[in-house]
Coordinates of C-alpha atoms in Angstrom, one line a residue:
X62 CA 88.3 125.4 79.1
X63 CA 90.4 123.5 81.7
X64 CA 93.3 125.1 80.0
X65 CA 92.4 128.3 81.5
X66 CA 92.2 127.6 85.2
X67 CA 95.5 126.5 86.1
X68 CA 96.3 127.1 89.8
X69 CA 99.3 129.7 89.6
X70 CA 101.5 130.8 92.2
X71 CA 100.7 134.5 93.4
X72 CA 104.1 136.2 92.9
X73 CA 105.8 139.4 93.5
X74 CA 109.2 140.1 91.7
X75 CA 112.1 140.6 94.2
X76 CA 115.4 141.5 92.9
X77 CA 118.3 139.7 94.7
X78 CA 121.6 141.9 95.3
X79 CA 124.4 140.0 93.9
X80 CA 122.7 139.3 90.5
X81 CA 121.4 141.1 87.5
X82 CA 119.9 144.4 88.7
X83 CA 118.3 147.4 87.0
X84 CA 119.5 151.0 87.7
X85 CA 118.9 154.4 86.1
X86 CA 121.0 156.4 83.7
X87 CA 119.9 160.0 84.4
X88 CA 121.2 162.0 81.5
X89 CA 121.0 165.8 81.6
X90 CA 122.1 169.0 79.7
X91 CA 121.3 172.1 81.7
X92 CA 117.5 172.0 82.7
X93 CA 116.7 169.2 80.2
X94 CA 117.0 165.6 81.7
X95 CA 115.8 162.1 80.9
X96 CA 116.1 158.5 82.4
X97 CA 117.2 155.4 80.6
X98 CA 117.4 151.6 81.7
X99 CA 120.8 150.2 82.9
X100 CA 121.6 146.6 83.8
X101 CA 124.4 145.9 86.0
X102 CA 126.0 143.5 88.4
X103 CA 125.7 144.5 91.9
X104 CA 128.1 142.1 93.1
X105 CA 130.9 143.7 90.8
X106 CA 129.9 147.4 90.5
X107 CA 128.8 149.7 93.4
X108 CA 126.2 152.2 92.3
X109 CA 124.4 154.9 94.4
X110 CA 120.9 154.2 95.8
X111 CA 119.6 157.7 95.0
X112 CA 120.0 160.5 92.5
X113 CA 120.9 163.1 95.0
X114 CA 124.0 161.0 95.9
X115 CA 125.0 160.2 92.6
X116 CA 128.1 161.7 91.1
X117 CA 127.6 163.5 87.9
X118 CA 130.2 162.6 84.9
X119 CA 130.5 164.0 81.5
X120 CA 129.7 161.5 79.0
X121 CA 132.3 160.5 76.2
X122 CA 131.0 158.8 73.0
X123 CA 133.1 156.1 71.8
X124 CA 130.5 153.8 70.5
X125 CA 132.4 153.6 67.3
X126 CA 134.8 151.6 69.3
X127 CA 134.7 148.5 71.3
X128 CA 137.6 149.6 73.5
X129 CA 139.3 146.1 73.5
X130 CA 142.5 148.0 73.4
X131 CA 143.8 151.6 74.3
X132 CA 144.6 152.1 70.6
X133 CA 145.8 155.8 69.9
X134 CA 144.3 156.9 73.0
X135 CA 146.6 158.0 75.9
X136 CA 146.5 157.0 79.4
X137 CA 144.5 159.6 81.5
X138 CA 142.7 160.8 78.5
X139 CA 139.3 159.8 79.8
X140 CA 140.0 161.2 83.5
X141 CA 136.9 161.5 85.6
X142 CA 134.6 161.0 82.5
X143 CA 131.9 158.3 81.8
X144 CA 132.5 156.6 78.4
X145 CA 130.1 154.7 76.2
X146 CA 131.5 152.1 73.9
X147 CA 130.0 149.2 71.9
X148 CA 129.5 145.8 73.1
X149 CA 131.4 142.8 71.6
X150 CA 134.9 142.1 70.5
X151 CA 136.1 141.2 74.0
X152 CA 135.2 140.3 77.5
X153 CA 133.4 142.9 79.8
X154 CA 136.3 142.8 82.2
X155 CA 138.8 143.6 79.3
X156 CA 136.8 146.7 78.2
X157 CA 136.6 147.8 81.8
X158 CA 140.3 147.5 82.4
X159 CA 141.3 149.5 79.3
X160 CA 138.8 152.2 80.3
X161 CA 140.1 152.2 83.7
X162 CA 143.6 152.5 82.3
X163 CA 142.6 155.5 80.3
X164 CA 141.2 157.2 83.6
X165 CA 137.4 156.6 82.8
X166 CA 135.4 156.9 86.0
X167 CA 132.4 154.9 84.5
X168 CA 131.9 152.4 81.7
X169 CA 128.7 152.1 79.9
X170 CA 128.4 149.3 77.1
X171 CA 125.8 149.9 74.6
X172 CA 124.1 146.7 73.3
X173 CA 122.0 145.9 70.2
X174 CA 121.6 142.4 71.8
X175 CA 119.5 141.2 74.6
X176 CA 120.5 142.8 77.9
X177 CA 122.1 140.4 80.1
X178 CA 124.1 140.5 83.4
X179 CA 127.7 141.6 82.9
X180 CA 129.9 139.0 84.4
X181 CA 133.4 137.8 84.3
X182 CA 135.7 135.3 86.0
X183 CA 136.0 135.8 89.9
X184 CA 139.6 136.4 89.5
X185 CA 138.9 139.5 87.5
X186 CA 136.3 141.2 89.7
X187 CA 138.9 142.6 91.9
X188 CA 140.8 144.2 89.0
X189 CA 137.9 146.3 87.9
X190 CA 137.4 149.5 90.3
X191 CA 134.9 151.5 88.1
X192 CA 131.1 150.9 87.7
X193 CA 130.0 149.1 84.8
X194 CA 126.7 148.8 83.2
X195 CA 124.8 147.8 80.1
X196 CA 122.4 150.0 78.3
X197 CA 120.4 149.7 75.1
X198 CA 122.2 151.0 71.9
X199 CA 118.6 152.5 70.9
X200 CA 118.4 154.3 74.1
X201 CA 121.9 155.8 73.4
X202 CA 120.8 156.8 70.1
X203 CA 117.7 158.5 71.5
X204 CA 119.9 160.5 74.1
X205 CA 122.0 161.8 71.4
X206 CA 119.0 163.1 69.7
X207 CA 117.7 164.8 72.6
X208 CA 121.1 166.0 74.1
X209 CA 123.2 166.2 71.2
X210 CA 126.8 165.2 72.2
X211 CA 127.1 167.3 75.2
X212 CA 125.7 165.0 77.9
X213 CA 126.2 164.7 81.7
X214 CA 125.3 161.4 83.3
X215 CA 124.4 160.1 86.8
X216 CA 123.9 156.4 87.8
X217 CA 121.7 155.2 90.5
X218 CA 119.8 152.2 91.6
X219 CA 116.8 153.0 93.9
X220 CA 115.9 150.0 96.1
X221 CA 112.4 148.4 95.6
X222 CA 110.4 148.3 98.8
X223 CA 109.1 145.0 99.7
X224 CA 105.4 146.4 99.8
X225 CA 103.9 147.9 96.8
X226 CA 100.4 149.5 96.2
X227 CA 99.8 147.0 93.1
X228 CA 99.1 144.3 95.8
X229 CA 96.4 146.3 97.3
X230 CA 94.9 146.9 93.7
X231 CA 95.3 143.1 93.0
X232 CA 93.5 142.2 96.1
X233 CA 90.6 144.6 95.4
X234 CA 90.4 143.3 91.7
X235 CA 90.3 139.6 92.9
X236 CA 87.7 140.4 95.7
X237 CA 85.7 142.3 93.3
X238 CA 85.7 139.4 90.7
X239 CA 84.7 136.7 93.3
X240 CA 81.7 139.0 94.6
X241 CA 80.5 139.7 91.2
X242 CA 80.8 136.2 89.9
X243 CA 79.0 134.9 93.1
X244 CA 76.3 137.3 92.9
X245 CA 75.6 136.8 89.2
X246 CA 75.5 133.1 89.7
X247 CA 72.9 133.5 92.7
X248 CA 70.9 136.0 90.6
X249 CA 70.6 133.4 87.8
X250 CA 69.7 130.8 90.3
X251 CA 67.1 132.9 91.8
X252 CA 65.4 133.8 88.3
X253 CA 65.5 130.0 87.3
X254 CA 64.3 128.6 90.7
X255 CA 61.4 130.8 91.2
X256 CA 58.9 128.7 89.0
X257 CA 60.1 125.3 90.4
X258 CA 59.6 126.5 94.1
X259 CA 56.3 128.2 93.4
X260 CA 54.9 125.4 91.2
X261 CA 56.6 122.4 92.2
X262 CA 58.4 121.9 88.8
X263 CA 61.9 120.6 88.4
X264 CA 64.5 123.3 88.9
X265 CA 66.5 124.7 86.2
X266 CA 70.3 124.7 86.9
X267 CA 71.9 128.1 87.4
X268 CA 74.7 127.3 85.2
X269 CA 75.4 125.6 81.8
X270 CA 77.5 122.9 83.1
X271 CA 77.2 121.3 86.5
X272 CA 79.7 119.1 88.5
X273 CA 77.8 116.8 90.7
X274 CA 79.8 113.6 90.9
X275 CA 83.3 113.0 92.4
X276 CA 84.2 111.1 89.1
X277 CA 83.5 114.3 87.0
X278 CA 85.5 116.4 89.3
X279 CA 88.5 113.9 89.5
X280 CA 88.5 114.0 85.5
X281 CA 88.3 117.8 85.7
X282 CA 91.5 117.9 87.8
X283 CA 93.3 115.1 85.7
X284 CA 92.7 117.2 82.6
X285 CA 94.1 120.3 84.2
X286 CA 97.3 118.2 85.2
X287 CA 97.6 116.8 81.8
X288 CA 97.3 120.2 80.1
X289 CA 100.2 121.3 82.2
X290 CA 102.4 118.3 81.4
X291 CA 101.6 118.8 77.7
X292 CA 102.4 122.6 77.9
X293 CA 105.9 121.2 79.5
X294 CA 106.8 119.1 76.5
X295 CA 105.0 121.0 73.6
X296 CA 105.1 124.6 74.8
X297 CA 106.3 126.0 71.6
X298 CA 103.0 124.8 69.8
X299 CA 100.4 124.8 72.6
X300 CA 101.2 128.4 73.4
X301 CA 99.4 129.6 70.3
X302 CA 96.6 127.3 70.8
X303 CA 96.2 128.7 74.2
X304 CA 96.2 132.1 72.9
X305 CA 93.4 131.6 70.3
X306 CA 91.3 129.6 72.8
X307 CA 91.5 132.7 75.2
X308 CA 90.7 135.2 72.6
X309 CA 87.4 133.3 71.7
X310 CA 86.7 132.5 75.2
X311 CA 87.1 135.9 76.5
X312 CA 85.3 137.5 73.7
X313 CA 82.5 135.3 74.5
X314 CA 82.5 135.9 78.2
X315 CA 82.9 139.8 77.9
X316 CA 79.9 139.5 75.7
X317 CA 77.9 137.7 78.3
X318 CA 78.9 140.1 80.9
X319 CA 78.2 143.2 78.9
X320 CA 74.8 141.8 77.8
X321 CA 73.6 140.9 81.4
X322 CA 74.6 144.5 82.5
X323 CA 72.7 146.1 79.7
X324 CA 69.7 144.1 80.9
X325 CA 70.2 144.9 84.4
X326 CA 70.3 148.7 83.7
X327 CA 67.2 148.6 81.3
X328 CA 68.7 149.3 78.0
X329 CA 66.1 148.9 75.5
X330 CA 66.7 146.4 72.4
X331 CA 66.8 148.0 69.0
X332 CA 65.5 145.5 66.3
X333 CA 66.1 145.7 62.6
X334 CA 64.9 143.5 59.7
X335 CA 67.3 140.5 59.1
X336 CA 65.3 138.5 56.5
X337 CA 62.9 136.3 58.3
X338 CA 64.5 137.2 61.7
X339 CA 64.8 140.3 63.7
X340 CA 68.3 141.4 64.9
X341 CA 69.3 143.2 68.0
X342 CA 71.3 146.4 67.1
X343 CA 72.6 146.3 70.8
X344 CA 73.6 142.6 70.5
X345 CA 75.5 143.4 67.3
X346 CA 77.3 146.3 68.6
X347 CA 78.3 144.2 71.7
X348 CA 79.5 141.4 69.9
X349 CA 81.7 144.0 67.5
X350 CA 83.2 145.4 70.6
X351 CA 83.9 142.3 72.5
X352 CA 85.5 140.6 69.3
X353 CA 87.6 143.9 68.7
X354 CA 88.9 144.1 72.1
X355 CA 90.1 140.1 72.1
X356 CA 91.7 140.8 68.8
X357 CA 93.5 143.8 70.0
X358 CA 94.9 141.8 72.7
X359 CA 95.9 138.9 70.5
X360 CA 97.8 141.4 68.3
X361 CA 99.4 143.7 71.0
X362 CA 99.9 141.1 73.8
X363 CA 103.5 141.6 74.2
X364 CA 103.1 145.4 74.7
X365 CA 103.6 145.4 78.5
X366 CA 103.2 149.2 79.1
X367 CA 99.4 149.1 78.5
X368 CA 98.0 145.9 77.5
X369 CA 97.9 144.6 81.0
X370 CA 94.8 146.7 81.5
X371 CA 92.9 144.8 78.5
X372 CA 94.2 141.5 79.7
X373 CA 92.7 141.9 83.0
X374 CA 89.4 143.3 81.7
X375 CA 89.1 140.2 79.6
X376 CA 90.4 137.9 82.5
X377 CA 87.7 139.4 84.9
X378 CA 85.0 138.6 82.2
X379 CA 86.4 135.2 81.8
X380 CA 86.3 134.5 85.5
X381 CA 82.9 135.9 85.9
X382 CA 81.5 133.8 83.0
X383 CA 83.1 130.5 84.3
X384 CA 81.7 131.2 87.7
X385 CA 78.3 131.6 86.2
X386 CA 78.6 128.8 83.7
X387 CA 80.2 126.0 85.7
X388 CA 78.2 125.2 89.0
X389 CA 78.8 122.9 91.9
X390 CA 76.0 121.0 92.9
X391 CA 76.7 120.6 96.7
X392 CA 79.1 121.3 99.5
X393 CA 80.3 117.8 99.3
X394 CA 81.5 118.4 95.7
X395 CA 83.0 121.9 96.6
X396 CA 85.1 120.1 99.3
X397 CA 86.3 117.5 97.1
X398 CA 87.2 120.1 94.0
X399 CA 89.0 122.4 96.2
X400 CA 90.9 119.7 98.3
X401 CA 92.1 118.2 95.2
X402 CA 93.2 121.4 93.5
X403 CA 94.9 122.4 96.8
X404 CA 97.0 119.2 96.8
X405 CA 97.7 120.0 93.0
X406 CA 98.8 123.4 93.8
X407 CA 101.0 122.4 96.8
X408 CA 102.5 119.3 94.8
X409 CA 103.6 121.4 91.9
X410 CA 105.1 124.1 94.1
X411 CA 106.8 122.4 96.8
X412 CA 107.3 118.6 95.7
X413 CA 108.1 118.5 92.0
X414 CA 111.6 120.4 92.6
X415 CA 112.7 117.1 94.6
X416 CA 111.4 114.9 91.7
X417 CA 112.5 116.3 88.5
X418 CA 116.0 117.9 87.5
X419 CA 114.3 120.9 85.8
X420 CA 110.9 120.9 87.8
X421 CA 107.4 121.6 86.3
X422 CA 107.4 124.2 89.1
X423 CA 109.9 126.1 87.5
X424 CA 108.1 125.7 84.1
X425 CA 104.9 127.1 85.7
X426 CA 106.8 130.0 86.8
X427 CA 108.1 130.6 83.4
X428 CA 104.6 130.2 81.9
X429 CA 103.6 133.0 84.5
X430 CA 106.3 135.5 83.3
X431 CA 105.3 134.9 79.6
X432 CA 103.3 138.1 78.6
X433 CA 102.0 136.3 75.7
X434 CA 100.0 133.7 77.7
X435 CA 96.8 135.0 79.5
X436 CA 96.8 132.9 82.5
X437 CA 97.1 135.6 85.2
X438 CA 95.9 139.1 86.2
X439 CA 98.6 141.6 86.2
X440 CA 99.1 144.9 87.9
X441 CA 102.3 146.9 87.4
X442 CA 104.5 147.6 90.4
X443 CA 104.1 151.2 91.0
X444 CA 107.2 151.6 93.3
X445 CA 109.5 149.7 90.9
X446 CA 109.5 152.7 88.5
X447 CA 113.4 152.4 87.9
X448 CA 113.2 148.6 87.0
X449 CA 110.0 149.6 84.7
X450 CA 112.3 151.6 82.5
X451 CA 114.0 148.3 81.5
X452 CA 110.9 145.9 81.6
X453 CA 107.6 146.3 83.4
X454 CA 107.5 144.6 86.7
X455 CA 104.1 143.0 87.8
X456 CA 102.3 141.6 90.7
X457 CA 100.4 138.8 89.6
X458 CA 97.8 136.4 90.5
X459 CA 96.5 133.4 88.5
X460 CA 92.9 133.1 87.1
X461 CA 92.7 129.8 89.0
X462 CA 93.2 131.4 92.4
X463 CA 90.0 133.4 91.5
X464 CA 87.9 130.9 89.7
X465 CA 88.4 127.8 92.1
X466 CA 87.4 129.6 95.3
X467 CA 84.7 131.4 93.4
X468 CA 82.9 128.3 92.5
X469 CA 82.4 127.7 96.3
X470 CA 81.3 131.4 96.8
X471 CA 78.9 131.0 93.8
X472 CA 77.5 127.9 95.5
X473 CA 77.0 129.7 98.7
X474 CA 75.1 132.4 97.1
X475 CA 72.8 129.7 95.2
X476 CA 72.3 128.2 98.5
X477 CA 71.2 131.6 100.1
X478 CA 68.8 131.6 97.2
X479 CA 67.5 128.2 98.0
X480 CA 66.7 128.5 101.7
X481 CA 66.2 132.3 101.6
X482 CA 69.0 133.3 104.1
X483 CA 69.6 136.8 102.9
X484 CA 73.0 136.1 101.5
X485 CA 74.6 135.1 104.9
X486 CA 76.8 132.4 103.2
X487 CA 77.6 134.3 100.1
X488 CA 78.9 137.4 102.2
X489 CA 80.6 135.1 104.7
X490 CA 82.3 133.2 102.2
X491 CA 83.6 136.3 100.1
X492 CA 84.9 137.8 103.3
X493 CA 86.9 134.7 104.0
X494 CA 88.4 134.8 100.5
X495 CA 89.5 138.4 101.1
X496 CA 91.1 137.5 104.3
X497 CA 92.8 134.4 102.8
X498 CA 94.0 136.4 99.9
X499 CA 95.5 139.1 102.3
X500 CA 97.2 136.3 104.3
X501 CA 98.7 134.9 101.2
X502 CA 100.2 138.4 100.2
X503 CA 101.4 138.9 103.7
X504 CA 103.3 135.3 103.9
X505 CA 104.7 136.1 100.4
X506 CA 106.0 139.5 101.5
X507 CA 107.5 138.0 104.7
X508 CA 109.0 134.9 103.1
X509 CA 109.9 136.8 100.0
X510 CA 108.9 134.0 97.6
X511 CA 105.9 133.1 95.8
X512 CA 103.2 131.1 97.6
X513 CA 100.4 128.6 96.4
X514 CA 97.5 130.5 97.1
X515 CA 95.1 127.9 97.5
X516 CA 97.0 126.7 100.3
X517 CA 95.4 129.5 102.3
X518 CA 92.3 130.2 100.1
X519 CA 90.8 126.9 100.5
X520 CA 90.9 126.3 104.1
X521 CA 89.6 130.0 104.8
X522 CA 86.8 129.4 102.4
X523 CA 85.7 125.9 103.2
X524 CA 86.1 126.2 106.9
X525 CA 84.1 129.7 107.1
X526 CA 81.2 128.3 105.1
X527 CA 81.0 125.2 107.2
X528 CA 81.1 127.2 110.3
X529 CA 78.1 129.3 109.1
X530 CA 76.2 126.2 108.2
X531 CA 76.8 124.4 111.6
X532 CA 76.1 127.6 113.5
X533 CA 72.7 127.9 111.7
X534 CA 72.0 124.1 112.0
X535 CA 71.7 123.8 108.3
X536 CA 75.0 121.6 107.6
X537 CA 73.0 118.5 106.2
X538 CA 71.0 121.0 103.7
X539 CA 74.2 122.6 102.9
X540 CA 76.0 119.3 102.4
X541 CA 73.5 117.8 100.1
X542 CA 73.0 120.9 98.2
X543 CA 70.0 120.6 96.1
X544 CA 66.6 122.2 96.8
X545 CA 65.2 118.7 97.1
X546 CA 66.9 118.4 100.5
X547 CA 65.6 121.6 101.7
X548 CA 62.6 121.3 104.4
X549 CA 59.1 122.4 103.4
X550 CA 59.2 125.4 105.9
X551 CA 62.5 126.6 104.3
X552 CA 60.8 126.2 100.9
X553 CA 57.9 128.4 102.1
X554 CA 60.2 131.0 103.2
X555 CA 61.9 131.2 100.1
X556 CA 58.7 131.5 98.1
X557 CA 57.7 134.5 100.2
X558 CA 61.1 136.0 99.8
X559 CA 60.8 135.7 95.9

């Protein structure tokens, strides 16, 4: 279970001028037009920022050639035209100089290999005066089918605005998950605590697993660190273990969520005979749906265009189920756990780069960007439509940045139930989480680098919940946590409330 609650840096991808950058190849033939992905080196080639300013060129198909020499072609035979050639045979700069000598205005290198940054020796950069970019050979074949051989092309690279609507979507998704997980935990506590408060019996725990001692919390964090280190050394094998575990855990979590939802809306149970037992048709259908969705994600996890929707659905269910299942017994344990994880997050983000040649921080970033690993919520960057032609760009937030503060939010709601405080702790802590996450994104946008989200979320949520307890003169009960520490008058209020 600990393998799924890493504290991941909340990151938005920024593209640095002077390095690999995506552009758009706008192909047209009269009224018909289509866009394709280009990769170019912005320190080498200047490309227009907008389609309206981009020059239109006739495209000449020389993909049967690598254009490493002029061959039988005469100088000036490609005057003012864009030329498409095949990758390989010689350096990019050599192809560009040959195309330039033939009078070409643009060089497009079609590639069957992975798209990489076109580069050359610094001494050769100044010799090339025409734009040079790579495109997929499969895209070129598609363009031939759509436009035949008569094509006109324009190259442009629209800038990515620093702010993207996906950040708002991510914020709403995280706050929704936190609020629903905390509400669910409190609702379970209310249903379980009713008999104990009215009849004096021992209270049933709201979750299946309770962290009630600092030693358990410390072991919990050590296991998380150990798992990350193991992934660092054995990533090639453990990645598949993580995927299998997530499929099983997310299917179970989604079933738990849907089953609770169907109970809440009053769906009737249809029973059929199953030998000596009766089976719920609703349960069987829910189980089939949940298993199917988990298997679909496992099979199509690399399909970035749409699989992120299913990954986020399973991720929300996983976080909700975790917050309902794992409970913290008191505020003291909350402070201990969240403080340790704050140190863990900051250490791996800011300290490890100074300790290791290839830091675990960089490894964590690589894990985040792996579409095969279900460790983050992902929302496509809507304004990066040009870059999305090449590879989907995402705003991302780790499950741990939802689950860890969510455990505190869940505790606040359970404490509300214990003292009958009309959800004041729950609402305050949820608002604090929302503000803390908004601050995280704001700092990230201003600094243009990923931030350890717990650096902001932990202080906001811990301080806010403590301030509410102090203002209500309930800090002693809030710190101790159990219903046995609550005064008799508060018990009477809670019994009346139930």
